[in-house]
Every structure is written in C-alpha cells, then in structure tokens.
CSV table of C-alpha atoms in Angstrom, one decimal:
chain,number,residue,atom,x,y,z
A,1,MET,CA,6.6,23.1,-27.8
A,2,PRO,CA,6.9,19.3,-27.2
A,3,GLU,CA,7.4,18.0,-23.7
A,4,SER,CA,11.0,17.0,-23.0
A,5,ILE,CA,11.8,13.4,-22.5
A,6,GLU,CA,13.0,14.2,-19.0
A,7,ASN,CA,9.6,15.7,-18.1
A,8,ARG,CA,7.7,12.8,-19.6
A,9,VAL,CA,9.8,10.3,-17.5
A,10,LYS,CA,9.2,12.4,-14.4
A,11,ASN,CA,5.5,12.4,-15.1
A,12,LYS,CA,5.4,8.6,-15.6
A,13,ILE,CA,7.3,8.1,-12.3
A,14,SER,CA,4.9,10.5,-10.6
A,15,ASN,CA,1.9,8.6,-12.0
A,16,CYS,CA,3.5,5.3,-10.8
A,17,LYS,CA,4.0,6.6,-7.3
A,18,ARG,CA,0.4,7.8,-7.2
A,19,GLY,CA,-0.8,4.3,-8.4
A,20,ILE,CA,-2.2,5.6,-11.7
A,21,PHE,CA,-0.3,3.6,-14.2
A,22,PHE,CA,-0.2,0.1,-12.7
A,23,PRO,CA,-4.0,-0.2,-11.9
A,24,ARG,CA,-4.8,1.2,-15.3
A,25,LEU,CA,-2.5,-1.4,-17.0
A,26,THR,CA,-3.9,-4.4,-15.0
A,27,GLY,CA,-7.5,-3.2,-15.5
A,28,SER,CA,-7.3,-3.0,-19.2
A,29,LYS,CA,-4.6,-5.3,-20.6
A,30,LEU,CA,-4.8,-8.3,-18.4
A,31,THR,CA,-6.8,-11.5,-18.7
A,32,LYS,CA,-7.6,-12.1,-15.1
A,33,ILE,CA,-7.0,-15.5,-13.5
A,34,SER,CA,-9.7,-16.3,-10.9
A,35,TRP,CA,-7.3,-17.6,-8.2
A,36,VAL,CA,-4.8,-14.7,-8.4
A,37,ASP,CA,-5.2,-11.9,-5.8
A,38,TYR,CA,-4.4,-8.9,-7.9
A,39,SER,CA,-4.7,-6.5,-4.9
A,40,LYS,CA,-1.3,-7.8,-3.8
A,41,HIS,CA,0.4,-6.8,-7.1
A,42,ASN,CA,2.1,-3.5,-6.4
A,43,TYR,CA,5.4,-2.0,-7.4
A,44,ASP,CA,6.8,-2.7,-3.9
A,45,THR,CA,5.9,-6.4,-4.0
A,46,LEU,CA,6.9,-7.4,-7.6
A,47,LYS,CA,9.6,-10.1,-7.7
A,48,PHE,CA,11.3,-10.9,-11.1
A,49,THR,CA,13.4,-13.8,-9.9
A,50,PRO,CA,12.3,-17.3,-8.8
A,51,PRO,CA,12.4,-18.3,-5.1
A,52,GLU,CA,15.8,-19.6,-3.9
A,53,SER,CA,14.1,-23.1,-3.5
A,54,ILE,CA,13.9,-23.5,-7.2
A,55,MET,CA,16.7,-21.3,-8.5
A,56,GLU,CA,18.8,-24.4,-9.4
A,57,GLU,CA,16.0,-25.6,-11.7
A,58,TYR,CA,16.0,-22.3,-13.5
A,59,LYS,CA,19.8,-22.4,-13.8
A,60,ARG,CA,19.6,-25.8,-15.4
A,61,ASP,CA,16.9,-24.7,-17.7
A,62,TYR,CA,18.9,-21.6,-18.7
A,63,ALA,CA,21.9,-23.8,-19.5
A,64,ALA,CA,19.7,-26.0,-21.7
A,65,MET,CA,18.4,-23.0,-23.5
A,66,GLU,CA,22.0,-21.7,-24.1
A,67,GLU,CA,22.7,-25.0,-25.9
A,68,SER,CA,19.7,-25.0,-28.1
A,69,MET,CA,17.9,-21.7,-28.3
A,70,PHE,CA,20.5,-18.9,-28.0
A,71,TYR,CA,23.0,-17.9,-30.6
A,72,GLY,CA,26.2,-16.1,-29.9
A,73,LYS,CA,27.5,-15.0,-26.5
A,74,THR,CA,25.1,-15.3,-23.6
A,75,GLU,CA,25.1,-13.7,-20.2
A,76,PRO,CA,26.1,-15.9,-17.3
A,77,PHE,CA,23.0,-17.0,-15.3
A,78,GLU,CA,24.2,-15.4,-12.1
A,79,ASP,CA,24.8,-12.0,-13.9
A,80,LEU,CA,21.3,-12.2,-15.4
A,81,ILE,CA,19.8,-12.8,-11.9
A,82,ASP,CA,21.9,-10.0,-10.5
A,83,LYS,CA,20.7,-7.5,-13.1
A,84,LEU,CA,17.1,-8.7,-12.5
A,85,ASN,CA,17.5,-8.1,-8.8
A,86,GLN,CA,18.9,-4.6,-9.4
A,87,LEU,CA,16.0,-3.8,-11.6
A,88,ASN,CA,13.6,-5.2,-9.1
A,89,THR,CA,15.0,-3.0,-6.3
A,90,ARG,CA,14.6,0.1,-8.5
A,91,ILE,CA,11.0,-0.8,-9.3
A,92,ASN,CA,10.1,-1.8,-5.7
A,93,LYS,CA,11.2,1.7,-4.6
A,94,ILE,CA,8.6,3.3,-6.9
A,95,GLY,CA,5.9,1.9,-4.7
C-alpha cells in the first residue's frame, strides 16, 4: 500500500529536524563558493528577505520589474515581503 501524503510530509519534516535533508542537499547539489561558511546555513538561520538597510533598493527594483518584466496583476512589494517573512518564520522553526 502506498505511503500517504501526510506520512510522507511528516517524514520529510522529521528528516529536516534531524538535519538529514539540508546537509544532503548542500553536499550534493551545490557548487561551493570558497568564501561562504556553509556551516552557518541552517533552517533556523535562513533569511529570505534583504536587510532593512537595502530594502528600498529592492523595492525600486521590483517596481522596475513590474513595468517591464511582469504581465498582468502583480502582488504589492510589501505583501510579497510579508509572505516571505511568514514562510521564513515557518522554516526557521524546523531547525
């Protein structure tokens, strides 16, 4: 009998909490950059949004992309950042 989706998700989360998935991913699918300290890359330290000090630059860049790269309705920048922060919080809790 095939494993249920719920059990597969629980197993993935369990593996993440035990540090199985992330090291395997970084060890096999990453071209390492010599000056990056990968030992600091954990679920509890990931950050998806830019620092506040350069947030306005990202906002301007997003506005420029809305003009020339996106078609149709786009999400307001602030809403996008808010959703990224919510996702970030959920992932940080895995660690």
